[in-house]
Amino acid sequence: MKPFTLFTARRALLISAAALAAGCAQQPSSTPKEPVRLMTSGGFTAAHKLLAPQFTAQTGLAVESAYGSSMGASPTSIPNRLSKGEKADVVILARGALDDLAAKGLVRNGTQIDLVRSAVGVAVKKGAPIPDISSEDKLRQVLLNAKSIAYSASASGTYYETQMLKKLGIHDQVMPKSKKIVTERVGTIVARGEAEIGLQQVSELLPIEGISYVGTLPDSVQHYTIFSAGTASTSTNPQGLEQLLKYYTSPAAAKTIRDTGLEPIAKSR
């Protein structure tokens, strides 16, 4: 048996160090990236569902999504979700509602950025006659003739019940046959035949099967909603959040956004 010498001790130490280094090299270089948690209201949902996989493919960052209305008493509305402590990194909803959340401390004030502009559209059940809404007078007559009308509980619906019908001078005649839809898309109600006419953001109508999209409201009574993004007060992933917003405001994302019926208005970051 060979005597244990300083040389053999050093040699053993070097072999052990090399083995340890080789083992470390086989381990993942970093822990899995934290997903970006995003909440969005219906107006931006279709665009988000297309953009999120593209973002993940480009960055390797997963996106955890939650959906709800910009306002209202529904338990799934975004204000209620955040008030109950549900966590998020970024919130996308109508600008007025986002500013309200910032005033309540649920969104970090000063982080709001406008993403898209959304118009209100009209739909009927697939196979039904397509009404002419090309002018204010023709829209007025369509609404007066309709047996039932469905409208959203979110931003476009607030405009419908508080301003649009009054502008048309038919509020008292039309509101009794109008139904505010809280937990479903307006298009879904129309597709089931539970309402003859449906009004909602164009981007919320287009994905619904079983309806025919008629078009947007005439310019004289059109109402555009700005959908904006803000950092939730519970955000723990600023790097992932910034990467997501950079992608969602990029020229590459703009075409996808337009295809869902929205108009991109954000400046590239």
Short mmCIF file of C-alpha atoms in Angstrom, two decimals:
data_model
loop_
_atom_site.label_atom_id
_atom_site.label_comp_id
_atom_site.label_asym_id
_atom_site.label_seq_id
_atom_site.Cartn_x
_atom_site.Cartn_y
_atom_site.Cartn_z
CA MET A 1 0.00 0.00 0.00
CA LYS A 2 1.40 3.41 -1.03
CA PRO A 3 1.95 5.94 1.77
CA PHE A 4 -0.45 8.90 1.98
CA THR A 5 1.53 11.99 0.93
CA LEU A 6 0.81 15.67 0.38
CA PHE A 7 0.85 14.95 -3.35
CA THR A 8 -1.82 12.28 -3.13
CA ALA A 9 -3.94 14.52 -0.88
CA ARG A 10 -3.81 17.33 -3.42
CA ARG A 11 -4.60 14.89 -6.23
CA ALA A 12 -7.65 13.57 -4.36
CA LEU A 13 -8.85 17.11 -3.68
CA LEU A 14 -8.55 18.02 -7.36
CA ILE A 15 -10.45 14.89 -8.42
CA SER A 16 -13.24 15.67 -5.93
CA ALA A 17 -13.46 19.28 -7.12
CA ALA A 18 -13.64 18.16 -10.75
CA ALA A 19 -16.41 15.69 -9.95
CA LEU A 20 -18.36 18.37 -8.08
CA ALA A 21 -18.00 20.80 -10.97
CA ALA A 22 -19.20 18.17 -13.44
CA GLY A 23 -22.23 17.48 -11.26
CA CYS A 24 -23.09 21.15 -11.01
CA ALA A 25 -22.80 21.52 -14.79
CA GLN A 26 -25.54 18.95 -15.20
CA GLN A 27 -27.94 20.89 -12.95
CA PRO A 28 -30.22 23.64 -14.34
CA SER A 29 -28.40 26.95 -14.47
CA SER A 30 -31.31 28.77 -12.86
CA THR A 31 -34.67 28.19 -11.25
CA PRO A 32 -37.79 28.20 -13.48
CA LYS A 33 -38.86 31.70 -14.50
CA GLU A 34 -41.76 33.16 -12.56
CA PRO A 35 -44.91 33.40 -14.71
CA VAL A 36 -46.52 36.75 -15.42
CA ARG A 37 -49.98 36.94 -13.81
CA LEU A 38 -52.40 38.93 -15.95
CA MET A 39 -56.03 39.95 -15.44
CA THR A 40 -58.01 41.31 -18.36
CA SER A 41 -61.56 42.36 -19.04
CA GLY A 42 -63.53 41.10 -22.02
CA GLY A 43 -62.58 43.86 -24.44
CA PHE A 44 -58.96 42.71 -24.61
CA THR A 45 -59.53 39.00 -23.97
CA ALA A 46 -59.50 37.80 -27.60
CA ALA A 47 -56.30 39.72 -28.34
CA HIS A 48 -54.64 38.47 -25.16
CA LYS A 49 -55.48 34.83 -25.90
CA LEU A 50 -53.65 35.17 -29.22
CA LEU A 51 -50.74 37.26 -27.93
CA ALA A 52 -49.91 35.27 -24.80
CA PRO A 53 -48.70 32.12 -26.63
CA GLN A 54 -46.62 34.28 -28.98
CA PHE A 55 -45.06 36.05 -26.01
CA THR A 56 -44.28 32.76 -24.27
CA ALA A 57 -42.71 31.30 -27.41
CA GLN A 58 -40.48 34.36 -27.77
CA THR A 59 -39.44 34.82 -24.13
CA GLY A 60 -39.97 31.49 -22.41
CA LEU A 61 -42.15 33.24 -19.82
CA ALA A 62 -45.50 31.64 -19.05
CA VAL A 63 -48.60 33.79 -18.56
CA GLU A 64 -51.24 32.97 -15.95
CA SER A 65 -54.54 34.56 -17.00
CA ALA A 66 -57.69 35.58 -15.16
CA TYR A 67 -60.76 37.17 -16.74
CA GLY A 68 -63.54 39.45 -15.53
CA SER A 69 -65.47 42.61 -16.31
CA SER A 70 -64.02 46.10 -15.86
CA MET A 71 -66.72 46.99 -13.36
CA GLY A 72 -69.92 45.74 -11.79
CA ALA A 73 -71.03 43.63 -8.85
CA SER A 74 -70.18 40.23 -10.32
CA PRO A 75 -67.86 38.17 -8.07
CA THR A 76 -65.60 37.64 -11.08
CA SER A 77 -65.27 41.34 -11.95
CA ILE A 78 -61.67 42.49 -11.78
CA PRO A 79 -62.29 45.10 -9.06
CA ASN A 80 -63.86 42.39 -6.88
CA ARG A 81 -61.06 39.91 -7.60
CA LEU A 82 -58.40 42.41 -6.55
CA SER A 83 -60.36 43.64 -3.53
CA LYS A 84 -60.54 40.06 -2.25
CA GLY A 85 -56.76 39.74 -2.44
CA GLU A 86 -56.36 37.84 -5.71
CA LYS A 87 -52.82 38.49 -6.93
CA ALA A 88 -51.76 39.82 -10.33
CA ASP A 89 -48.83 41.51 -12.00
CA VAL A 90 -50.65 43.39 -14.74
CA VAL A 91 -54.28 44.44 -15.10
CA ILE A 92 -55.86 45.35 -18.47
CA LEU A 93 -59.28 46.99 -18.51
CA ALA A 94 -61.20 50.13 -19.42
CA ARG A 95 -59.13 53.21 -18.55
CA GLY A 96 -61.70 54.76 -16.24
CA ALA A 97 -62.03 51.56 -14.24
CA LEU A 98 -58.24 51.19 -14.11
CA ASP A 99 -57.89 54.71 -12.72
CA ASP A 100 -60.51 53.88 -10.09
CA LEU A 101 -58.42 50.89 -9.01
CA ALA A 102 -55.35 53.12 -8.81
CA ALA A 103 -57.26 55.54 -6.57
CA LYS A 104 -58.10 52.60 -4.28
CA GLY A 105 -54.51 51.42 -4.15
CA LEU A 106 -55.18 48.19 -6.04
CA VAL A 107 -53.14 49.38 -9.03
CA ARG A 108 -49.93 51.38 -8.71
CA ASN A 109 -50.75 54.93 -9.71
CA GLY A 110 -48.64 56.26 -12.56
CA THR A 111 -48.13 52.87 -14.21
CA GLN A 112 -51.18 53.12 -16.49
CA ILE A 113 -50.52 52.94 -20.25
CA ASP A 114 -53.21 53.06 -22.96
CA LEU A 115 -53.10 50.00 -25.23
CA VAL A 116 -56.08 49.98 -27.61
CA ARG A 117 -59.27 51.75 -28.62
CA SER A 118 -62.47 49.70 -28.89
CA ALA A 119 -65.74 50.51 -30.67
CA VAL A 120 -69.24 49.28 -29.84
CA GLY A 121 -70.80 46.88 -32.33
CA VAL A 122 -74.13 45.18 -33.00
CA ALA A 123 -74.92 41.50 -33.57
CA VAL A 124 -77.93 39.31 -34.34
CA LYS A 125 -78.45 35.56 -34.25
CA LYS A 126 -76.90 33.73 -37.20
CA GLY A 127 -79.49 33.33 -39.94
CA ALA A 128 -81.60 36.28 -38.81
CA PRO A 129 -82.11 39.24 -41.17
CA ILE A 130 -79.24 41.74 -40.99
CA PRO A 131 -80.63 45.12 -39.87
CA ASP A 132 -79.48 48.38 -41.40
CA ILE A 133 -77.72 50.48 -38.74
CA SER A 134 -75.81 52.68 -41.17
CA SER A 135 -77.27 55.92 -39.84
CA GLU A 136 -78.57 57.29 -36.57
CA ASP A 137 -82.16 57.26 -37.83
CA LYS A 138 -81.92 53.66 -39.04
CA LEU A 139 -80.34 52.50 -35.78
CA ARG A 140 -83.11 54.23 -33.85
CA GLN A 141 -85.75 52.37 -35.84
CA VAL A 142 -83.97 49.01 -35.43
CA LEU A 143 -83.92 49.41 -31.66
CA LEU A 144 -87.55 50.50 -31.53
CA ASN A 145 -88.60 47.50 -33.64
CA ALA A 146 -86.54 44.93 -31.74
CA LYS A 147 -88.45 42.69 -29.34
CA SER A 148 -85.47 42.27 -27.01
CA ILE A 149 -82.00 43.76 -26.66
CA ALA A 150 -78.98 42.52 -24.71
CA TYR A 151 -76.16 44.81 -23.59
CA SER A 152 -73.02 44.44 -21.53
CA ALA A 153 -72.62 45.13 -17.83
CA SER A 154 -69.25 46.70 -18.59
CA ALA A 155 -68.16 50.00 -20.18
CA SER A 156 -70.16 49.74 -23.42
CA GLY A 157 -73.32 48.87 -21.49
CA THR A 158 -72.93 51.82 -19.16
CA TYR A 159 -72.77 54.06 -22.22
CA TYR A 160 -75.83 52.36 -23.75
CA GLU A 161 -78.11 52.80 -20.74
CA THR A 162 -76.94 56.23 -19.57
CA GLN A 163 -76.13 58.10 -22.78
CA MET A 164 -76.77 56.43 -26.13
CA LEU A 165 -80.51 55.81 -25.82
CA LYS A 166 -80.98 59.35 -24.54
CA LYS A 167 -79.05 60.73 -27.53
CA LEU A 168 -81.41 58.77 -29.78
CA GLY A 169 -84.44 60.03 -27.83
CA ILE A 170 -85.77 56.50 -27.18
CA HIS A 171 -84.58 55.73 -23.66
CA ASP A 172 -88.04 55.25 -22.13
CA GLN A 173 -89.29 53.08 -24.99
CA VAL A 174 -86.24 50.81 -25.29
CA MET A 175 -84.89 50.31 -21.76
CA PRO A 176 -87.85 48.15 -20.60
CA LYS A 177 -86.99 45.54 -23.25
CA SER A 178 -83.23 45.77 -22.70
CA LYS A 179 -81.40 43.26 -20.52
CA LYS A 180 -78.01 43.85 -18.90
CA ILE A 181 -75.81 40.74 -19.21
CA VAL A 182 -73.57 40.24 -16.19
CA THR A 183 -71.94 36.80 -16.30
CA GLU A 184 -71.84 35.95 -20.03
CA ARG A 185 -70.90 37.54 -23.31
CA VAL A 186 -73.75 39.37 -25.00
CA GLY A 187 -73.13 37.37 -28.17
CA THR A 188 -73.77 34.12 -26.32
CA ILE A 189 -77.22 35.36 -25.27
CA VAL A 190 -77.99 36.40 -28.85
CA ALA A 191 -76.77 33.06 -30.24
CA ARG A 192 -79.20 31.23 -27.95
CA GLY A 193 -82.06 33.37 -29.20
CA GLU A 194 -82.64 35.01 -25.83
CA ALA A 195 -82.21 38.48 -27.33
CA GLU A 196 -82.92 39.69 -30.85
CA ILE A 197 -80.20 42.36 -30.85
CA GLY A 198 -76.92 42.51 -28.94
CA LEU A 199 -74.60 45.46 -28.32
CA GLN A 200 -71.07 45.09 -26.97
CA GLN A 201 -67.43 45.85 -27.76
CA VAL A 202 -66.62 44.60 -31.26
CA SER A 203 -63.72 42.53 -29.90
CA GLU A 204 -66.12 40.72 -27.56
CA LEU A 205 -68.66 39.94 -30.29
CA LEU A 206 -66.36 38.65 -33.03
CA PRO A 207 -65.21 35.42 -31.32
CA ILE A 208 -68.76 34.22 -30.57
CA GLU A 209 -70.14 31.43 -32.74
CA GLY A 210 -73.80 31.42 -33.69
CA ILE A 211 -74.13 35.15 -34.34
CA SER A 212 -73.82 37.48 -37.31
CA TYR A 213 -71.81 40.61 -36.70
CA VAL A 214 -73.76 43.54 -38.14
CA GLY A 215 -71.23 46.36 -37.75
CA THR A 216 -70.28 49.28 -35.55
CA LEU A 217 -72.61 52.00 -34.33
CA PRO A 218 -72.92 55.10 -36.54
CA ASP A 219 -70.23 57.69 -35.85
CA SER A 220 -72.72 60.16 -34.40
CA VAL A 221 -73.54 57.81 -31.51
CA GLN A 222 -70.37 55.72 -31.40
CA HIS A 223 -68.52 55.42 -28.11
CA TYR A 224 -64.89 54.35 -27.94
CA THR A 225 -63.48 52.70 -24.86
CA ILE A 226 -59.77 52.92 -24.15
CA PHE A 227 -58.34 49.74 -22.68
CA SER A 228 -55.21 50.28 -20.63
CA ALA A 229 -52.66 48.29 -18.66
CA GLY A 230 -51.47 48.98 -15.13
CA THR A 231 -49.25 47.30 -12.57
CA ALA A 232 -51.20 45.59 -9.80
CA SER A 233 -50.17 46.54 -6.28
CA THR A 234 -49.54 42.83 -5.60
CA SER A 235 -47.08 42.46 -8.49
CA THR A 236 -43.91 40.52 -7.69
CA ASN A 237 -42.51 40.13 -11.21
CA PRO A 238 -41.47 43.54 -12.56
CA GLN A 239 -39.06 42.09 -15.12
CA GLY A 240 -41.63 39.70 -16.57
CA LEU A 241 -44.27 42.43 -16.54
CA GLU A 242 -42.02 44.80 -18.48
CA GLN A 243 -41.23 42.12 -21.06
CA LEU A 244 -44.92 41.40 -21.55
CA LEU A 245 -45.87 45.05 -22.00
CA LYS A 246 -42.96 45.54 -24.39
CA TYR A 247 -44.30 42.72 -26.54
CA TYR A 248 -47.97 43.74 -26.30
CA THR A 249 -47.11 47.27 -27.50
CA SER A 250 -44.77 46.10 -30.28
CA PRO A 251 -45.41 46.38 -34.04
CA ALA A 252 -45.40 42.57 -34.15
CA ALA A 253 -48.43 42.48 -31.84
CA ALA A 254 -50.33 45.26 -33.62
CA LYS A 255 -51.64 43.11 -36.49
CA THR A 256 -52.95 40.45 -34.11
CA ILE A 257 -54.68 43.15 -32.08
CA ARG A 258 -56.32 44.66 -35.19
CA ASP A 259 -57.57 41.24 -36.27
CA THR A 260 -59.62 41.04 -33.06
CA GLY A 261 -61.46 44.29 -33.79
CA LEU A 262 -59.30 46.63 -31.70
CA GLU A 263 -57.24 49.66 -32.71
CA PRO A 264 -53.70 49.70 -31.25
CA ILE A 265 -52.79 53.11 -29.83
CA ALA A 266 -49.81 52.33 -27.60
CA LYS A 267 -46.32 53.57 -28.33
CA SER A 268 -43.64 50.88 -28.53
CA ARG A 269 -41.72 50.56 -25.28
#
